């Protein structure tokens, strides 16, 4: 048994609270505790890493069975990447320990596609001040089964973040992620989004209410469209943000973009102010403008259909992105230098999806067919192996009865041996 000094326990309760006391019960202790303050600090830091099922086991030892403990351990191992104990918006462990670089972007940014061929697509993010300074690179690999994944690398070519399409059940299983309150809970944003989204479909009209002021009035009810969830993770697949992208239902019509944090909370919404122009005005939950993205450049006001496309670049539209000045009270974290990549990656994923909504490339389909062919070939070889083993175990002389069925007719090996002569 492990003996615990009552003085140390009392000091931990007074200094660190009940959580530290639970941690003291849930963590294996040494027989000798050198200093009370050192033990308190160690227990407090260990409390942050203790799973909830171990805390429950320490607080209610008679109600927790061995089976429930194993079940909790199995769930925690399966959801080893769960980040429910982290802040809704923040860095990951890999970023804090500099294993995953952080892409820092300027206030004005150009997002371009460089090339597209049968092996994949790639592009770059450049500064808007000229000089063709490449700040980051993005790409897709058609050799991968997850060909829709976007990989973003820094200037040195190190993988920084990824955009992976996930279902809501996958996000819940991998990260414990569940969506929070919808946009309807934010009146300032929902009112603007309702007016703008109604203009995407036929039946809208724009009415002049005052000089230099217009109002969008809808004449039809918008049908619910399908959406895709895109998980933004670091290089170690730790969840950082989730983007909700509307699947385009009409060609050359901008589709919605919504940004959620890793706890499911609403972060930003891309307001579409013109049904024919791919221009997104990103607003925070308070309705403040944080950034504007437009193709092919800011303030051009060119319809999405009239923007030139290049087949050698996958028909991916270029976008310009400009961030507003932050620093005010309760300003969005997406305005920070370390989080500007979130909106940039969301717009880039939107541009790639608009060029190729959900259609798999030829190479990915060919690789899938090749994998299935290998599986069938392996299965056939597996069956042939049983036939070889059968012939090794049962040599031909033991298969003589099968000759009556016409399956096997053994040779008469005794005919080639001279018969013994009788004396």
Coordinates of C-alpha atoms in Angstrom, one line a residue:
X1 CA 0.0 0.0 0.0
X2 CA 1.0 3.6 -0.6
X3 CA 1.1 5.9 2.4
X4 CA 0.0 9.5 1.9
X5 CA 1.1 12.2 4.2
X6 CA -2.0 13.9 5.6
X7 CA -0.2 17.3 5.8
X8 CA 0.6 17.1 2.1
X9 CA -3.0 16.2 1.2
X10 CA -4.4 19.1 3.3
X11 CA -2.0 21.5 1.7
X12 CA -2.9 20.4 -1.8
X13 CA -6.6 20.8 -1.0
X14 CA -6.1 24.3 0.3
X15 CA -3.7 25.4 -2.5
X16 CA -4.7 23.5 -5.5
X17 CA -8.3 22.6 -4.9
X18 CA -10.2 19.3 -5.2
X19 CA -8.9 18.6 -8.7
X20 CA -5.4 18.2 -7.4
X21 CA -6.6 15.9 -4.7
X22 CA -8.4 13.7 -7.2
X23 CA -5.2 13.7 -9.3
X24 CA -3.3 12.6 -6.2
X25 CA -5.6 9.6 -5.9
X26 CA -5.6 8.7 -9.6
X27 CA -1.8 8.9 -10.2
X28 CA 0.6 6.3 -8.8
X29 CA 2.7 7.8 -6.0
X30 CA 6.1 7.0 -4.7
X31 CA 6.6 5.9 -1.1
X32 CA 8.6 9.0 -0.4
X33 CA 7.5 12.6 -1.2
X34 CA 10.4 14.9 -0.9
X35 CA 8.7 18.3 -0.8
X36 CA 5.0 19.2 -0.6
X37 CA 5.2 22.1 -3.0
X38 CA 6.9 20.0 -5.7
X39 CA 4.3 17.2 -5.2
X40 CA 1.5 19.8 -5.5
X41 CA 2.8 21.2 -8.7
X42 CA 3.3 17.7 -10.2
X43 CA -0.2 16.6 -9.2
X44 CA -1.7 19.8 -10.7
X45 CA 0.0 19.3 -14.0
X46 CA -0.9 15.6 -14.1
X47 CA -4.6 16.5 -13.4
X48 CA -4.8 18.1 -16.9
X49 CA -3.7 14.8 -18.5
X50 CA -6.0 12.5 -16.5
X51 CA -8.9 11.2 -18.5
X52 CA -12.4 11.8 -17.1
X53 CA -13.0 8.1 -16.6
X54 CA -10.0 7.9 -14.2
X55 CA -11.3 10.9 -12.3
X56 CA -14.7 9.2 -11.9
X57 CA -12.9 6.0 -10.8
X58 CA -11.1 7.9 -8.1
X59 CA -14.1 9.8 -6.9
X60 CA -16.5 6.8 -7.0
X61 CA -14.5 3.6 -6.6
X62 CA -17.5 1.5 -5.7
X63 CA -19.6 2.5 -8.7
X64 CA -16.9 1.9 -11.4
X65 CA -16.3 -1.7 -12.5
X66 CA -13.3 -3.2 -14.2
X67 CA -15.3 -3.5 -17.4
X68 CA -16.2 0.2 -17.4
X69 CA -12.6 1.2 -16.8
X70 CA -11.5 -0.9 -19.7
X71 CA -14.2 0.6 -21.9
X72 CA -13.2 4.1 -21.0
X73 CA -9.6 3.3 -21.7
X74 CA -10.5 1.8 -25.1
X75 CA -12.5 4.9 -26.0
X76 CA -9.6 7.2 -25.0
X77 CA -7.2 5.1 -27.0
X78 CA -9.5 5.2 -30.0
X79 CA -10.0 8.9 -29.6
X80 CA -6.4 9.6 -28.8
X81 CA -6.6 12.8 -30.8
X82 CA -9.6 14.2 -28.9
X83 CA -9.1 17.8 -27.9
X84 CA -12.0 18.5 -25.7
X85 CA -9.7 19.9 -23.0
X86 CA -8.2 22.5 -25.4
X87 CA -9.5 26.1 -26.0
X88 CA -11.9 26.5 -28.9
X89 CA -9.4 28.6 -30.8
X90 CA -5.8 28.0 -30.2
X91 CA -2.6 26.3 -31.3
X92 CA -1.9 22.6 -31.3
X93 CA 0.8 20.7 -29.4
X94 CA 2.7 20.2 -32.6
X95 CA 2.7 23.9 -33.3
X96 CA 3.7 24.8 -29.8
X97 CA 6.6 22.4 -29.9
X98 CA 7.5 23.6 -33.4
X99 CA 7.0 20.2 -35.1
X100 CA 4.4 21.9 -37.3
X101 CA 5.2 25.3 -38.7
X102 CA 2.7 28.1 -38.5
X103 CA 1.9 29.9 -41.8
X104 CA 1.8 33.7 -41.2
X105 CA 0.2 35.7 -43.9
X106 CA 0.1 39.5 -44.6
X107 CA -3.1 41.6 -44.7
X108 CA -3.4 41.2 -48.5
X109 CA -3.0 37.9 -50.2
X110 CA -3.3 36.3 -53.6
X111 CA -4.2 32.6 -53.9
X112 CA -3.2 31.2 -57.2
X113 CA -3.2 27.8 -59.0
X114 CA 0.1 26.9 -60.7
X115 CA -0.5 23.6 -62.4
X116 CA -2.9 20.7 -62.8
X117 CA -2.2 17.4 -64.4
X118 CA -3.0 13.7 -64.0
X119 CA -0.9 13.4 -60.9
X120 CA -2.5 16.2 -58.9
X121 CA -2.9 20.0 -58.5
X122 CA -0.8 22.6 -56.8
X123 CA -0.6 26.3 -56.3
X124 CA 0.8 29.1 -54.1
X125 CA -0.2 32.0 -51.8
X126 CA 1.6 35.2 -52.7
X127 CA 1.8 38.6 -51.1
X128 CA -0.5 41.2 -52.6
X129 CA 2.3 43.9 -52.8
X130 CA 3.9 42.5 -55.9
X131 CA 7.2 40.8 -56.3
X132 CA 5.7 37.3 -56.6
X133 CA 6.8 36.4 -53.1
X134 CA 5.5 32.9 -52.4
X135 CA 4.4 32.7 -48.7
X136 CA 3.0 29.2 -48.8
X137 CA 2.2 26.3 -51.2
X138 CA -0.8 24.1 -51.5
X139 CA -1.3 20.8 -53.4
X140 CA -3.4 17.7 -54.0
X141 CA -2.1 14.3 -54.7
X142 CA -4.2 12.1 -57.0
X143 CA -2.1 9.0 -56.1
X144 CA -3.7 9.1 -52.7
X145 CA -7.0 7.6 -51.9
X146 CA -7.8 10.8 -50.0
X147 CA -7.2 12.8 -53.2
X148 CA -9.4 15.6 -52.0
X149 CA -7.1 16.5 -49.2
X150 CA -5.3 19.9 -49.5
X151 CA -1.8 20.1 -48.1
X152 CA -0.4 23.5 -47.2
X153 CA 3.3 23.9 -46.8
X154 CA 5.4 26.8 -45.7
X155 CA 8.1 28.6 -47.7
X156 CA 10.6 25.9 -46.8
X157 CA 8.4 23.1 -48.0
X158 CA 7.4 21.8 -44.6
X159 CA 3.9 20.6 -44.1
X160 CA 1.9 23.0 -42.0
X161 CA -1.8 22.3 -42.2
X162 CA -4.2 20.0 -44.0
X163 CA -7.8 20.3 -45.2
X164 CA -9.4 16.9 -45.0
X165 CA -13.1 16.1 -45.9
X166 CA -14.7 14.4 -43.0
X167 CA -18.2 13.4 -42.1
X168 CA -19.8 14.6 -38.9
X169 CA -19.6 11.1 -37.4
X170 CA -15.9 10.8 -38.3
X171 CA -15.2 14.2 -36.6
X172 CA -17.1 13.0 -33.5
X173 CA -15.3 9.7 -33.4
X174 CA -11.8 11.1 -34.0
X175 CA -11.9 14.4 -32.2
X176 CA -15.1 14.4 -30.1
X177 CA -16.3 17.3 -32.3
X178 CA -20.0 18.2 -32.4
X179 CA -21.5 21.3 -34.1
X180 CA -22.6 24.1 -31.8
X181 CA -25.5 26.5 -32.1
X182 CA -26.5 27.3 -35.7
X183 CA -26.2 30.7 -37.4
X184 CA -29.8 31.5 -36.4
X185 CA -28.5 32.1 -32.8
X186 CA -26.6 35.1 -34.1
X187 CA -29.2 37.6 -35.3
X188 CA -26.8 40.1 -36.9
X189 CA -25.2 37.4 -39.0
X190 CA -28.3 35.3 -39.8
X191 CA -30.2 38.3 -41.1
X192 CA -27.4 39.2 -43.5
X193 CA -26.9 35.6 -44.5
X194 CA -30.6 35.0 -45.2
X195 CA -30.7 38.0 -47.6
X196 CA -27.6 37.1 -49.4
X197 CA -28.3 33.4 -49.8
X198 CA -31.7 34.1 -51.2
X199 CA -30.1 35.9 -54.1
X200 CA -28.1 32.8 -55.2
X201 CA -31.2 31.2 -56.6
X202 CA -33.8 32.4 -59.1
X203 CA -36.6 34.5 -57.7
X204 CA -34.6 37.3 -56.1
X205 CA -34.8 41.0 -56.7
X206 CA -32.8 44.1 -55.6
X207 CA -34.8 47.1 -54.6
X208 CA -33.5 50.7 -54.2
X209 CA -34.7 51.9 -50.9
X210 CA -32.6 55.1 -50.7
X211 CA -29.9 56.8 -52.8
X212 CA -26.8 54.6 -52.8
X213 CA -28.6 52.0 -50.7
X214 CA -30.2 48.8 -51.9
X215 CA -32.1 46.0 -50.3
X216 CA -32.3 42.3 -51.3
X217 CA -35.8 40.9 -51.2
X218 CA -36.5 37.2 -51.8
X219 CA -39.6 36.0 -53.6
X220 CA -39.0 32.2 -53.1
X221 CA -38.0 29.9 -50.3
X222 CA -34.5 28.5 -50.6
X223 CA -34.3 24.8 -50.6
X224 CA -31.9 23.1 -48.3
X225 CA -28.7 22.1 -50.1
X226 CA -26.0 19.5 -49.2
X227 CA -22.9 20.5 -47.3
X228 CA -19.4 19.2 -46.9
X229 CA -17.4 19.4 -43.7
X230 CA -13.7 20.0 -44.1
X231 CA -11.4 19.5 -41.1
X232 CA -8.4 21.9 -40.8
X233 CA -5.7 20.0 -39.0
X234 CA -2.0 20.6 -38.3
X235 CA 0.8 18.3 -39.7
X236 CA 0.1 15.8 -37.0
X237 CA -3.7 15.6 -37.8
X238 CA -4.7 17.5 -34.7
X239 CA -8.0 19.3 -35.3
X240 CA -7.8 23.1 -35.4
X241 CA -10.9 24.4 -37.3
X242 CA -13.8 23.0 -39.4
X243 CA -15.1 24.6 -42.5
X244 CA -18.6 23.9 -43.7
X245 CA -18.8 24.3 -47.5
X246 CA -22.0 24.2 -49.5
X247 CA -21.9 21.9 -52.5
X248 CA -22.5 24.0 -55.6
X249 CA -25.9 23.3 -57.2
X250 CA -25.6 25.7 -60.1
X251 CA -22.6 26.4 -62.2
X252 CA -20.9 29.8 -61.9
X253 CA -22.8 30.6 -58.7
X254 CA -20.9 31.2 -55.5
X255 CA -21.6 28.8 -52.6
X256 CA -21.6 29.4 -48.9
X257 CA -18.6 29.2 -46.6
X258 CA -18.9 28.8 -42.8
X259 CA -16.0 28.5 -40.3
X260 CA -16.4 26.7 -37.0
X261 CA -13.8 26.2 -34.2
X262 CA -12.6 22.8 -32.9
X263 CA -15.3 22.9 -30.2
X264 CA -18.1 23.4 -32.8
X265 CA -18.6 27.1 -32.1
X266 CA -19.4 29.6 -34.9
X267 CA -16.4 31.7 -35.9
X268 CA -17.1 33.3 -39.3
X269 CA -19.6 33.3 -42.2
X270 CA -18.9 34.3 -45.8
X271 CA -21.6 36.7 -46.9
X272 CA -22.3 36.7 -50.6
X273 CA -23.5 40.2 -51.5
X274 CA -24.0 39.5 -55.3
X275 CA -25.4 36.3 -56.7
X276 CA -23.2 36.4 -59.8
X277 CA -19.9 37.6 -58.3
X278 CA -17.7 35.2 -56.3
X279 CA -17.1 37.7 -53.5
X280 CA -17.2 36.7 -49.8
X281 CA -17.4 39.2 -47.0
X282 CA -16.4 37.3 -43.9
X283 CA -18.1 38.5 -40.7
X284 CA -17.6 37.3 -37.1
X285 CA -20.5 36.4 -34.7
X286 CA -21.0 40.0 -33.8
X287 CA -21.5 41.0 -37.4
X288 CA -18.2 42.8 -37.8
X289 CA -16.3 42.5 -41.1
X290 CA -13.0 40.7 -40.8
X291 CA -12.0 39.9 -44.4
X292 CA -13.1 40.1 -48.0
X293 CA -12.2 37.6 -50.7
X294 CA -13.0 38.0 -54.4
X295 CA -12.1 36.6 -57.8
X296 CA -10.1 37.5 -59.8
X297 CA -9.1 40.5 -57.7
X298 CA -10.6 42.8 -55.1
X299 CA -13.2 45.4 -56.2
X300 CA -13.3 44.1 -59.8
X301 CA -17.0 43.2 -59.6
X302 CA -16.6 40.7 -62.4
X303 CA -19.2 37.9 -62.7
X304 CA -18.0 34.4 -61.8
X305 CA -18.9 33.3 -65.3
X306 CA -16.8 36.0 -67.0
X307 CA -13.6 35.2 -65.1
X308 CA -11.0 33.6 -67.4
X309 CA -10.2 30.0 -66.6
X310 CA -7.0 28.0 -67.5
X311 CA -7.4 24.3 -68.1
X312 CA -3.7 23.8 -67.4
X313 CA -4.4 25.0 -63.9
X314 CA -7.5 22.9 -63.4
X315 CA -9.9 25.8 -64.1
X316 CA -9.3 26.9 -60.5
X317 CA -10.2 30.6 -60.1
X318 CA -7.7 32.9 -58.5
X319 CA -8.7 34.8 -55.4
X320 CA -7.5 37.9 -53.6
X321 CA -8.0 38.1 -49.9
X322 CA -7.8 41.2 -47.7
X323 CA -8.0 41.3 -43.9
X324 CA -9.4 44.2 -41.9
X325 CA -7.5 45.8 -39.1
X326 CA -8.0 44.1 -35.7
X327 CA -6.8 45.0 -32.3
X328 CA -10.2 46.2 -31.0
X329 CA -12.1 44.7 -28.0
X330 CA -13.3 41.2 -28.7
X331 CA -11.8 41.2 -32.2
X332 CA -11.9 37.9 -34.1
X333 CA -8.9 35.7 -33.6
X334 CA -8.9 35.1 -37.3
X335 CA -7.4 38.6 -37.7
X336 CA -4.3 37.6 -35.8
X337 CA -1.2 36.9 -37.8
X338 CA -1.1 33.3 -36.7
X339 CA -4.7 32.5 -37.8
X340 CA -5.1 34.3 -41.1
X341 CA -4.4 31.0 -42.8
X342 CA -7.8 29.7 -41.8
X343 CA -9.8 32.0 -44.1
X344 CA -7.1 31.5 -46.8
X345 CA -7.5 27.8 -46.7
X346 CA -11.3 28.0 -46.6
X347 CA -11.3 30.1 -49.7
X348 CA -8.8 27.9 -51.4
X349 CA -10.9 24.8 -50.6
X350 CA -13.9 26.6 -52.0
X351 CA -12.1 27.4 -55.3
X352 CA -10.9 23.8 -55.7
X353 CA -14.4 22.4 -55.0
X354 CA -16.0 24.8 -57.4
X355 CA -13.6 23.6 -60.2
X356 CA -14.1 19.9 -59.4
X357 CA -17.1 19.5 -57.0
X358 CA -17.0 15.8 -56.1
X359 CA -15.8 14.2 -59.3
X360 CA -12.9 11.8 -58.7
X361 CA -9.9 12.2 -61.0
X362 CA -9.1 9.5 -63.5
X363 CA -5.9 8.5 -61.8
X364 CA -7.6 8.0 -58.5
X365 CA -10.3 5.7 -60.1
X366 CA -7.5 3.8 -61.9
X367 CA -5.6 3.2 -58.7
X368 CA -8.8 2.1 -57.0
X369 CA -9.4 -0.4 -59.8
X370 CA -5.8 -1.6 -59.6
X371 CA -6.1 -2.2 -55.9
X372 CA -9.3 -4.3 -56.4
X373 CA -7.5 -6.2 -59.1
X374 CA -4.6 -7.0 -56.8
X375 CA -7.1 -8.1 -54.1
X376 CA -8.8 -10.5 -56.6
X377 CA -5.4 -11.8 -57.8
X378 CA -4.3 -12.4 -54.2
X379 CA -7.5 -14.3 -53.5
X380 CA -7.0 -16.5 -56.5
X381 CA -3.4 -17.2 -55.5
X382 CA -4.6 -18.0 -52.0
X383 CA -7.0 -20.7 -53.4
X384 CA -4.2 -22.1 -55.6
X385 CA -2.0 -22.4 -52.6
X386 CA -4.5 -24.7 -51.0
X387 CA -4.4 -26.9 -54.1
X388 CA -0.6 -27.1 -53.9
X389 CA -0.8 -28.0 -50.2
X390 CA -3.3 -30.7 -51.0
X391 CA -1.1 -32.3 -53.6
X392 CA 1.9 -32.1 -51.2
X393 CA -0.1 -33.8 -48.4
X394 CA -1.7 -36.3 -50.7
X395 CA 0.7 -37.6 -53.4
X396 CA -0.7 -39.0 -56.7
X397 CA -0.8 -42.6 -55.5
X398 CA -3.4 -41.7 -52.9
X399 CA -5.7 -40.1 -55.6
X400 CA -6.2 -43.3 -57.5
X401 CA -9.9 -43.6 -56.4
X402 CA -10.5 -40.3 -58.2
X403 CA -9.6 -41.9 -61.5
X404 CA -12.9 -43.6 -61.6
X405 CA -14.5 -40.2 -61.8
X406 CA -12.3 -39.1 -64.6
X407 CA -10.5 -36.6 -62.4
X408 CA -7.1 -38.3 -62.1
X409 CA -5.7 -41.4 -63.8
X410 CA -2.4 -42.4 -62.2
X411 CA 0.3 -44.1 -64.3
X412 CA 1.2 -47.7 -63.5
X413 CA 4.7 -47.2 -62.2
X414 CA 5.1 -50.9 -61.5
X415 CA 5.0 -51.7 -65.2
X416 CA 8.4 -50.3 -65.8
X417 CA 9.9 -52.5 -63.1
X418 CA 10.8 -56.1 -64.0
X419 CA 8.8 -58.7 -62.3
X420 CA 10.7 -61.1 -60.0
X421 CA 11.3 -64.6 -61.5
X422 CA 10.1 -67.6 -59.6
X423 CA 12.8 -70.0 -58.8

